Short mmCIF file of C-alpha atoms in Angstrom, two decimals:
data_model
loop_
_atom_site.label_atom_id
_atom_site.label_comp_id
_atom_site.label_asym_id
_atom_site.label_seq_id
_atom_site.Cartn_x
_atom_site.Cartn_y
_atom_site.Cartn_z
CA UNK A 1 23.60 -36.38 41.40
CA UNK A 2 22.78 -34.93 37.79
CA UNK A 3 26.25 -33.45 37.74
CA UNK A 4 27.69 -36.49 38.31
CA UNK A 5 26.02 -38.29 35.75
CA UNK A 6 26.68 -35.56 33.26
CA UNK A 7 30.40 -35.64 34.29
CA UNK A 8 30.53 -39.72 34.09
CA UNK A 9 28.77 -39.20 30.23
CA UNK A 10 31.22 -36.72 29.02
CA UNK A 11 34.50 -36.80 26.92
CA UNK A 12 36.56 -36.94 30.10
CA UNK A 13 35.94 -40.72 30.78
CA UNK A 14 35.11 -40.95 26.28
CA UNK A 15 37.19 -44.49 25.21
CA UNK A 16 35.38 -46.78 28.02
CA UNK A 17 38.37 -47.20 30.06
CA UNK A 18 36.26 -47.99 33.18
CA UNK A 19 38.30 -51.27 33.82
CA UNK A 20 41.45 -48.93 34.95
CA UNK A 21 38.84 -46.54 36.58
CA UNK A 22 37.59 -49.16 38.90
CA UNK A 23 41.46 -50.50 39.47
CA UNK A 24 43.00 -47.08 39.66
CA UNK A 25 39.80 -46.14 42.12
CA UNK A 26 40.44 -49.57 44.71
CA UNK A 27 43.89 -49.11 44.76
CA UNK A 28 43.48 -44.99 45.85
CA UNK A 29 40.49 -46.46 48.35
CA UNK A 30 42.79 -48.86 49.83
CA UNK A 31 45.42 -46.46 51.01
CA UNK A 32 44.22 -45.86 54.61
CA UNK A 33 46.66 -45.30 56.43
CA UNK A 34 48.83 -42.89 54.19
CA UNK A 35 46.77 -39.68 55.74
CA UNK A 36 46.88 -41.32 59.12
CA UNK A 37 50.37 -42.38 59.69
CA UNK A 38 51.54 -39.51 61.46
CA UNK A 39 48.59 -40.11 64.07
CA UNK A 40 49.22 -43.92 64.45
CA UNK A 41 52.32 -43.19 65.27
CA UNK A 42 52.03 -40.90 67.84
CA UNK A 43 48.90 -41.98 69.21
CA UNK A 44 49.42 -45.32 69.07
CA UNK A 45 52.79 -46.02 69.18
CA UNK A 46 53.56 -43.13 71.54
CA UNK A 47 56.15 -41.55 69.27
CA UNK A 48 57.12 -37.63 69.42
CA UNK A 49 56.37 -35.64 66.19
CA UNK A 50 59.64 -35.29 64.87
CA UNK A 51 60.08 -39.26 65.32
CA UNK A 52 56.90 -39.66 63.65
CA UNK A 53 57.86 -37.63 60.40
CA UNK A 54 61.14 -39.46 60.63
CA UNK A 55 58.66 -42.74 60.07
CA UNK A 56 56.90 -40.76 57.19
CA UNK A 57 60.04 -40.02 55.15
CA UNK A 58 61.55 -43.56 55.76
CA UNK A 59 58.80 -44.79 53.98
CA UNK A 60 58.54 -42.23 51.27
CA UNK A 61 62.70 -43.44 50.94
CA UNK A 62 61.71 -46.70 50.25
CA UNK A 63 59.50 -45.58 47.60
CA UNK A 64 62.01 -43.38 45.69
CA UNK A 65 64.33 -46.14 45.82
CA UNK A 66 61.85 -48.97 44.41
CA UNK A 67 60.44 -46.24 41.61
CA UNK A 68 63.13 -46.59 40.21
CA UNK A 69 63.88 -50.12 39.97
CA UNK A 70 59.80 -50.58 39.10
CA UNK A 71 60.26 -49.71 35.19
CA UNK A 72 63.36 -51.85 34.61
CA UNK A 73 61.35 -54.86 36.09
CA UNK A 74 58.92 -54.04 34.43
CA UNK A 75 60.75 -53.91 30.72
CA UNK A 76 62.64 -57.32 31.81
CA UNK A 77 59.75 -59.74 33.18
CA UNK A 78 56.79 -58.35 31.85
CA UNK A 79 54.39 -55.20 33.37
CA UNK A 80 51.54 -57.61 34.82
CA UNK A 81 53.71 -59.92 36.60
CA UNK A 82 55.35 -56.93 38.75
CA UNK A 83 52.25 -55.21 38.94
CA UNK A 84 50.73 -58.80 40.81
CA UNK A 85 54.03 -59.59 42.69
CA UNK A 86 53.96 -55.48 43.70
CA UNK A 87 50.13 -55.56 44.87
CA UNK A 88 51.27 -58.66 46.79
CA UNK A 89 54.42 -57.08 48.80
CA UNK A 90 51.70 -54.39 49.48
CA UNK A 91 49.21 -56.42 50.92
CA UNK A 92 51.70 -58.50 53.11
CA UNK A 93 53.35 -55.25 54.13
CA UNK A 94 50.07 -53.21 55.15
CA UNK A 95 48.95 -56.25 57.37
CA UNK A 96 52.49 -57.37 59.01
CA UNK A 97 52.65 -52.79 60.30
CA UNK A 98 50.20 -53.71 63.23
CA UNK A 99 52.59 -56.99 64.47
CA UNK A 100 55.99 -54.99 64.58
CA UNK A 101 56.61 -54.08 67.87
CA UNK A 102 59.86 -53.29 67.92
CA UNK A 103 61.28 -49.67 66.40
CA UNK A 104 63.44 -51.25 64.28
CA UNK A 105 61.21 -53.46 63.09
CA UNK A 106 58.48 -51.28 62.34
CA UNK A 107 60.64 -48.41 59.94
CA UNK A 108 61.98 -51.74 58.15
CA UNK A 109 57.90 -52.40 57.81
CA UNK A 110 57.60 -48.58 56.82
CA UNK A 111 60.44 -49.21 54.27
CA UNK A 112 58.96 -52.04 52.84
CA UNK A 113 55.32 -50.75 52.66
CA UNK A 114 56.32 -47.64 51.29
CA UNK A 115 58.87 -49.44 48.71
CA UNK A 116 55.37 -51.78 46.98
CA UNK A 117 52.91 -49.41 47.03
CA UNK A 118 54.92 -46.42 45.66
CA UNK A 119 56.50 -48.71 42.90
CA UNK A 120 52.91 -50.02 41.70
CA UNK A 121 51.86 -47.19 39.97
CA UNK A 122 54.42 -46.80 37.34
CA UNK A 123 54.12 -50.39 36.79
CA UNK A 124 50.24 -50.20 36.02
CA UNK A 125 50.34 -47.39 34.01
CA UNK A 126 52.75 -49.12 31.90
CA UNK A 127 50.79 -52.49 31.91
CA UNK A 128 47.43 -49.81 31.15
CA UNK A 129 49.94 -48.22 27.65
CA UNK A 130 50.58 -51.93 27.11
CA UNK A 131 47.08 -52.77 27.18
CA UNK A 132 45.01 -49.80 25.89
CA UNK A 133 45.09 -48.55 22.32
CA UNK A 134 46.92 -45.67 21.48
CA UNK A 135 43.90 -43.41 20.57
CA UNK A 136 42.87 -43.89 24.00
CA UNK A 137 45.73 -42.66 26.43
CA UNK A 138 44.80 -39.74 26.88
CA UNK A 139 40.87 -40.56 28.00
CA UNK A 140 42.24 -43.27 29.76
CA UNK A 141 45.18 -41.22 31.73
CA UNK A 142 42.22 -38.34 32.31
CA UNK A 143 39.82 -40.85 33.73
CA UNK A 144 43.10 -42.31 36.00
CA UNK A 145 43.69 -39.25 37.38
CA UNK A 146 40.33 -38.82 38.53
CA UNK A 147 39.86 -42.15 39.77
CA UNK A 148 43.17 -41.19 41.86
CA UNK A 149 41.43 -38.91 43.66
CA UNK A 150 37.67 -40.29 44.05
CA UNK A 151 40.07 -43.21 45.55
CA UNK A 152 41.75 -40.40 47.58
CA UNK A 153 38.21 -38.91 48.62
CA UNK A 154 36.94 -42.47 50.06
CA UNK A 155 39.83 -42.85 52.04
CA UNK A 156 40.00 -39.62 53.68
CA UNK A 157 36.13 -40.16 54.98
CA UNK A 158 36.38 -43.82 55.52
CA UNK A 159 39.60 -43.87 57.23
CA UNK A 160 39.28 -41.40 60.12
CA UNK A 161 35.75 -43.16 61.19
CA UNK A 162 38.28 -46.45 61.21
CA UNK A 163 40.84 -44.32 62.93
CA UNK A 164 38.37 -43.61 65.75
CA UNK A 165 37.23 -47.44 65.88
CA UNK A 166 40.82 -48.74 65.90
CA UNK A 167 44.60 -47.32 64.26
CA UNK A 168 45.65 -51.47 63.65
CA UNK A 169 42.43 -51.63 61.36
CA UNK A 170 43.88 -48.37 58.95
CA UNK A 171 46.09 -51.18 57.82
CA UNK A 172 44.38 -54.47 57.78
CA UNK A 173 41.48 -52.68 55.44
CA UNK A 174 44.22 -51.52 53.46
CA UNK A 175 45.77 -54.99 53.02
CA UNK A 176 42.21 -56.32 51.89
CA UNK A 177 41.78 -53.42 49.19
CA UNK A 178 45.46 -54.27 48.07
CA UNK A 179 44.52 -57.94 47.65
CA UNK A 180 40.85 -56.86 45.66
CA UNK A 181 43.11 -54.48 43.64
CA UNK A 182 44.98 -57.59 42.83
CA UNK A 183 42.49 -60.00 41.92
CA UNK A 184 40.96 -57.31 39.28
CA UNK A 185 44.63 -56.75 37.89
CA UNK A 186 44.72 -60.74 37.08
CA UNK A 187 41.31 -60.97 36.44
CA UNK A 188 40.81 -57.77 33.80
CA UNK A 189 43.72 -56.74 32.34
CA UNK A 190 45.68 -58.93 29.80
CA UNK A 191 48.92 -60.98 29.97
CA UNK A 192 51.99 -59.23 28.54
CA UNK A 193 55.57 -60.37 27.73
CA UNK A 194 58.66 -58.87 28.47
CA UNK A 195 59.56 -56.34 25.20
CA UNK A 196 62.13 -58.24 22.93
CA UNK A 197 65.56 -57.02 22.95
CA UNK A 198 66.87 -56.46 19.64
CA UNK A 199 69.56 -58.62 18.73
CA UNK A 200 72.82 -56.96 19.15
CA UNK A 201 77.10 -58.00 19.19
CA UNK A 202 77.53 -59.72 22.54
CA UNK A 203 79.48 -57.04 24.63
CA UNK A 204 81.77 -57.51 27.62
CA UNK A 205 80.54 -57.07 31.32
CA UNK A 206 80.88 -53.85 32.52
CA UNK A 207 82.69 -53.43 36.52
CA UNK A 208 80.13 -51.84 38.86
CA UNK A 209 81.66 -48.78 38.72
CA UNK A 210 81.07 -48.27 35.11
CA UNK A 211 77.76 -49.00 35.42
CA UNK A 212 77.13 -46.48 37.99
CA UNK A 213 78.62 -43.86 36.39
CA UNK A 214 76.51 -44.78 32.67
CA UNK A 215 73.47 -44.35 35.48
CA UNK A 216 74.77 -41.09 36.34
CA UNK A 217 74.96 -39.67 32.68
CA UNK A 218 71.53 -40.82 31.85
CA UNK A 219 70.53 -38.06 34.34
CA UNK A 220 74.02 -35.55 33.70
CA UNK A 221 72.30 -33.85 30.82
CA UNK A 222 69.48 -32.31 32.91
CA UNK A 223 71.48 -31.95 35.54
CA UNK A 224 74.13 -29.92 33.78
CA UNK A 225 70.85 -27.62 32.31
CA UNK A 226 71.02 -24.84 35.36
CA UNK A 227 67.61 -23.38 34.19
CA UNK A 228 65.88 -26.63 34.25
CA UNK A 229 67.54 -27.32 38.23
CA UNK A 230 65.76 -24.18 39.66
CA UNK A 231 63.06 -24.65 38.10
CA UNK A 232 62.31 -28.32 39.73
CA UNK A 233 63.87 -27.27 42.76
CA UNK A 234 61.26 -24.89 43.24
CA UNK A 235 58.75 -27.90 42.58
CA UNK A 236 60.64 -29.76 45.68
CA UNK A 237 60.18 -26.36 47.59
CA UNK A 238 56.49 -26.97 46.70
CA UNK A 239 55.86 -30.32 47.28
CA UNK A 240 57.63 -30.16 50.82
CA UNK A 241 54.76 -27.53 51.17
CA UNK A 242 52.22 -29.94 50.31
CA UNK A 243 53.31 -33.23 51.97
CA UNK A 244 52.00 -31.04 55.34
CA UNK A 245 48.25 -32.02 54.22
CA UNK A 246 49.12 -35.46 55.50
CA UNK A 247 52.01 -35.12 57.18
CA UNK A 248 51.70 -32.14 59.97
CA UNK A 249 48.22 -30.88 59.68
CA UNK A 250 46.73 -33.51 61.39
CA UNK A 251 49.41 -33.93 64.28
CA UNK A 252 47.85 -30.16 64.81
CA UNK A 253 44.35 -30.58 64.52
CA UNK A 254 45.20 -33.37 67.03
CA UNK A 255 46.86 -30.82 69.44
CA UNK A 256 43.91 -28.79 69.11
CA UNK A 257 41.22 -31.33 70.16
CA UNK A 258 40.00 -32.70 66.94
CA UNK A 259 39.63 -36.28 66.51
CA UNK A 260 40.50 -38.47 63.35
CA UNK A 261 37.64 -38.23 62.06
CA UNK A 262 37.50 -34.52 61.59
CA UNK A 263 40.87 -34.73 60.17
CA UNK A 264 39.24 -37.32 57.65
CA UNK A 265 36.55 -34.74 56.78
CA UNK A 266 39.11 -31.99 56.02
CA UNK A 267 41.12 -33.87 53.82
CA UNK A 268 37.89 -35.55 52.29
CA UNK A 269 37.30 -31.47 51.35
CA UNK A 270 40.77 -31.45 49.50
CA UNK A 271 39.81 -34.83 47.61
CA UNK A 272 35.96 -33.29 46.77
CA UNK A 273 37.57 -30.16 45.46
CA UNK A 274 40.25 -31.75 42.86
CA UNK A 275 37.67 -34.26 41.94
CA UNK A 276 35.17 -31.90 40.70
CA UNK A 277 37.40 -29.28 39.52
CA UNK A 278 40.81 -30.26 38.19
CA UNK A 279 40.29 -31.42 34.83
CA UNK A 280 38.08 -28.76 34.17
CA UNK A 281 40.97 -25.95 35.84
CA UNK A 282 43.48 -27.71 33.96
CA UNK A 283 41.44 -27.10 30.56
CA UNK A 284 41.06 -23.10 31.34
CA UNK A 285 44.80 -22.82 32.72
CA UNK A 286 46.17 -24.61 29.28
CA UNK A 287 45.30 -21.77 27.45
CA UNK A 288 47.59 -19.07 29.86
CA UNK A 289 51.38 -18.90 29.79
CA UNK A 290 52.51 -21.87 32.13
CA UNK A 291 55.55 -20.15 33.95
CA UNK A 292 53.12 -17.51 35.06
CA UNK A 293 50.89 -19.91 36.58
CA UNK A 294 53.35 -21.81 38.79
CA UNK A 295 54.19 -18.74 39.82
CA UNK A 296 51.03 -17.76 41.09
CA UNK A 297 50.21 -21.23 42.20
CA UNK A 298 52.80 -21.16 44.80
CA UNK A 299 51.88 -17.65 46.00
CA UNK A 300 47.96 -18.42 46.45
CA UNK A 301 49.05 -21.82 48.41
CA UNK A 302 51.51 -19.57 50.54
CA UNK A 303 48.31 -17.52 51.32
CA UNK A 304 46.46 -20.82 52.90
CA UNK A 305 49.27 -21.47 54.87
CA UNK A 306 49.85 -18.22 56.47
CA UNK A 307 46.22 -18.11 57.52
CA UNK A 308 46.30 -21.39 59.05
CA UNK A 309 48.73 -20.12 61.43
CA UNK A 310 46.25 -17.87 63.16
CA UNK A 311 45.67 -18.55 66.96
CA UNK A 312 42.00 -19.50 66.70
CA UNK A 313 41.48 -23.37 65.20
CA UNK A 314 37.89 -23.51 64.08
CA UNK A 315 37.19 -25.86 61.25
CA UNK A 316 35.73 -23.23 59.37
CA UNK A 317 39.21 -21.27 59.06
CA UNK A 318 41.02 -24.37 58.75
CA UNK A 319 38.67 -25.72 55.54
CA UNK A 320 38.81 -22.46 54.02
CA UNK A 321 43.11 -22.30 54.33
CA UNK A 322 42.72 -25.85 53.33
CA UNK A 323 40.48 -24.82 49.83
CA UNK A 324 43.10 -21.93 48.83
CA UNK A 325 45.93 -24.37 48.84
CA UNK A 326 43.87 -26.69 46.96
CA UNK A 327 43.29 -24.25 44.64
CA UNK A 328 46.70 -23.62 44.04
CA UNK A 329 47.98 -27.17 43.97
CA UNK A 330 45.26 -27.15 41.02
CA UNK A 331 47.05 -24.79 39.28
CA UNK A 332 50.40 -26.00 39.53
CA UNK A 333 49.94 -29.62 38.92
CA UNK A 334 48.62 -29.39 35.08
CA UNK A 335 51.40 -27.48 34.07
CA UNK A 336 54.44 -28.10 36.22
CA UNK A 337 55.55 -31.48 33.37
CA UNK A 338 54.29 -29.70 30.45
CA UNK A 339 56.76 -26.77 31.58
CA UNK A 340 59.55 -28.63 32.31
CA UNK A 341 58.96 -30.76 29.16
CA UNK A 342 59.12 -27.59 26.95
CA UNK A 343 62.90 -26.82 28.28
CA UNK A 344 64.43 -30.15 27.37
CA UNK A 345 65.10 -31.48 23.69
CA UNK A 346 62.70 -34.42 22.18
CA UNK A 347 65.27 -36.83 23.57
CA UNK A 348 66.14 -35.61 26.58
CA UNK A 349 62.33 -35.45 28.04
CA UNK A 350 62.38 -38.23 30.06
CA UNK A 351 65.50 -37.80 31.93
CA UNK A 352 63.96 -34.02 32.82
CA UNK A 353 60.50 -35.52 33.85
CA UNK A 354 62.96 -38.42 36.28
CA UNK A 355 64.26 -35.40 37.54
CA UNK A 356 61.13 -33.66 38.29
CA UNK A 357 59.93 -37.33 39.78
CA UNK A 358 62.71 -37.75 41.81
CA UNK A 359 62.54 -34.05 43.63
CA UNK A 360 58.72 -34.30 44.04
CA UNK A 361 58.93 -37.94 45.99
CA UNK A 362 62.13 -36.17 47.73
CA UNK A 363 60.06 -33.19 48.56
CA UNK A 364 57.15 -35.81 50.03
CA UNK A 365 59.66 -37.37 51.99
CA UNK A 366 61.39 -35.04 54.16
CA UNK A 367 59.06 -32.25 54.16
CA UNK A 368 57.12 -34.72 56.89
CA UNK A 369 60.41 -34.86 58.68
CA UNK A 370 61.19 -31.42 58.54
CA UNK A 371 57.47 -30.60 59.52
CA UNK A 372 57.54 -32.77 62.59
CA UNK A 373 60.82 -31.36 64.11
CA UNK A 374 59.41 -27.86 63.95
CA UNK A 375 56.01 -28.38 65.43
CA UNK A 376 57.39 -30.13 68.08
CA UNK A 377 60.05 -27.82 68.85
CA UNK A 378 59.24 -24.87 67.48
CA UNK A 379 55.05 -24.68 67.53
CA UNK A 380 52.46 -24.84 65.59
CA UNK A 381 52.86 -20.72 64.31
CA UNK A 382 56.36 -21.52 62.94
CA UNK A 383 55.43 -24.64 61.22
CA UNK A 384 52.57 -22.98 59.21
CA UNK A 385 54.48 -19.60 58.90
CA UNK A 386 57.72 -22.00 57.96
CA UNK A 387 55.20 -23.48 55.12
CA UNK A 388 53.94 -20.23 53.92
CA UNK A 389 57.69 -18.92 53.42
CA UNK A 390 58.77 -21.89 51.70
CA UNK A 391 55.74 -21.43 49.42
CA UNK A 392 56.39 -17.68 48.88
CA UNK A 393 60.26 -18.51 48.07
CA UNK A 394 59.05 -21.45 45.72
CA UNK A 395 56.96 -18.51 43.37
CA UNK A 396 59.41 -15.78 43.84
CA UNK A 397 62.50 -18.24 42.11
CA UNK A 398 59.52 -19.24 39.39
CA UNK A 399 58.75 -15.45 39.21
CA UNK A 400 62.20 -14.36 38.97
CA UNK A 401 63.24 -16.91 36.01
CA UNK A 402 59.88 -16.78 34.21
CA UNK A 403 61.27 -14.77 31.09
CA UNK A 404 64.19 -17.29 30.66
CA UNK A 405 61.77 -19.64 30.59
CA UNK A 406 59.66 -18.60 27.98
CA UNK A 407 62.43 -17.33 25.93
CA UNK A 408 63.49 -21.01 25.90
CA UNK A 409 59.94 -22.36 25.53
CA UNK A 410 59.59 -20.12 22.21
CA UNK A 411 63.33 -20.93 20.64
CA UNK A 412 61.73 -24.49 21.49
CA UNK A 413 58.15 -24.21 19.67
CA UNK A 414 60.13 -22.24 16.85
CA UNK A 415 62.46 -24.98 16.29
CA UNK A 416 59.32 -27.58 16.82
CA UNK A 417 57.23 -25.97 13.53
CA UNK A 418 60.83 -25.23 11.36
CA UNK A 419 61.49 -28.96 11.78
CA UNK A 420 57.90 -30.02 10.95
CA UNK A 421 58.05 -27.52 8.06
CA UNK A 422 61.03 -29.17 6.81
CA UNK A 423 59.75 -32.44 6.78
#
């Protein structure tokens, strides 16, 4: 445990921000069933594995859609009220799964759950900017990012002994770590007001349609910037690739006589590893050109999932595939916004970065889907060969338009230190 005490003492939790560590850390903890759901569903609900994925991407739909509307709440009533009302939804959702009996009924549950819990985090980290001086974002979003996946960690471990025990339970634990997660939001962090508006000439309502289409050119800039597209499609490429950790891997593992537990202790592996090593990778890689990187991220990840396609299922080979794509999500995640940052203008970063949002929770969402429909199908050999493929494609198109990039990236830095120079 010295490690861990060293690691706790050092400049990577500095600023004391161990209020949003324990927060952060309950909410991760309380997500049970988000590795499980693909086995509750077929196990327990007797679905196929393409209907099962179908399940998984309804829900991650509901969270692109409410991720959206979670920062203009936000802005308009306040971030602590949304965050409470969110945590709420969450709760009630997570413990009303179990009780829907019909199919209907249960993907409008799936909807709903995945709706609150996805729109909760950009709500707290805006109610943790509101709330936190501004010396201290940067400890503070270090230390959340661990406490992500400590949270992450717990759950994997915890929830496949539950899993064993009982599927219902995944969500009724999940519903009571919601509701603590609330009760420390009320309880710790302070009260904030909606931002004033500044006063401006009273304007007349806009029709629907023009509204929609001012939506639409709040996102046509990036659009319209062809470099910046492949570049996050190849991130939706990858995170399709990824969403098989929870989504696929352990409808196989189930196929191949491993219980929920073992699953749990796989994916608790994945949790260990970024816990213990990705701020320190992410420190070592910031120093090395970032195209190149992503590039090779992609291509070490395709390497775990070509292996995992061999016949024979032991839990060695399926830990070790498992800690190569680990390693390369490691890589990639550090330097995939500060990338796609460095191609857009000051003022056009945040419209990229809803891009890049947008195809990663897209990429989460139907790579499930897609997933389910081949195993089931197809077989297990396609699905991982499938993966591998799409992960090899993914760092070929970052490989291929890796100079552009950097061209860009420099005309960007030069123009960065001539306009500081200037002023």
């Amino acid at each position: 445990m010295r490690w861990l005490r060293s690691f706790l003492s050092s400049d990577v939790l500095a600023g004391e921000p161990r209020d949003v560590v324990l927060i952060e850390a309950v909410l991760a903890a309380s997500k049970l069933s988000i590795p499980f759901l693909t086995l509750y569903l077929v196990q327990a609900r007797g679905f196929d594995y393409a209907t099962a994925g179908l399940f998984v991407a309804i829900r991650g739909l509901g969270g692109l859609v409410a991720v959206m509307l979670a920062g203009a709440l936000a802005d308009r009533f306040g971030e602590k009220p949304v965050v409470l009302t969110l945590l709420a939804g969450a709760g009630l959702s997570a413990a009303a799964i179990p009780q829907l009996h019909s199919t209907h009924a249960l993907l409008l549950g799936f909807f709903l759950l995945g709706a609150f819990v996805n729109a909760v985090q950009p709500a707290f980290s805006s109610l943790v900017v509101r709330a936190i001086p501004v010396r201290q974002w940067t400890e503070v979003y270090a230390a959340e990012y661990w406490a992500l996946n400590v949270g992450f960690a717990f759950t994997a471990l915890v929830g496949g002994r539950v899993a064993v025990f009982a599927f219902d339970w995944l969500f009724y634990l999940e519903a009571a770590g919601t509701f603590v997660a609330l009760g420390l939001v009320a309880r710790i962090l302070p009260q904030t007001r909606p931002r004033p508006q500044a006063a401006r000439p009273r304007k007349p309502r806009r029709s629907l349609r023009s509204r929609s289409r001012r939506a639409l050119a709040t996102v046509s800039l990036a659009a319209r910037d062809r470099l910046a597209v492949v570049l996050i499609s190849s991130s939706l490429l990858f995170s399709m690739c990824l969403s098989q950790m929870t989504g696929t891997l352990p409808l196989d593992m189930e196929a191949s006589g491993y219980s929920p537990d073992f699953y749990g202790y796989v994916i608790f592996w994945n949790g260990a590893l970024l816990t213990v090593f990705q701020i320190r990778a992410g420190r070592a890689i910031a120093r090395r050109r970032g195209m190149r990187i992503l590039a090779r991220a992609a291509t070490v990840a395709a390497l775990g999932y070509g292996l995992l396609a061999l016949p024979h299922q032991h839990l060695v080979l399926i830990l070790a595939c498992l800690t190569i794509w680990t390693i390369g999500e490691m890589m990639d995640a550090p330097v995939r916004n500060a990338v796609v940052s460095a191609l857009a203008e000051p003022c056009s970063r945040a419209r990229y970065l809803g891009l890049l949002s947008a195809a990663l929770t897209l990429g989460y969402c139907i790579g499930p889907w897609i997933g389910g429909w081949v195993l089931q199908v197809v077989g297990r050999e396609a699905l991982w060969l499938g993966t591998a493929a799409c992960a090899l494609l993914c760092g070929l198109i970052r490989r291929a338009i890796t100079p552009r990039v950097e061209r860009r990236m420099a005309l960007s830095r030069q123009a960065s230190l001539g306009s500081s120079g200037r002023g």
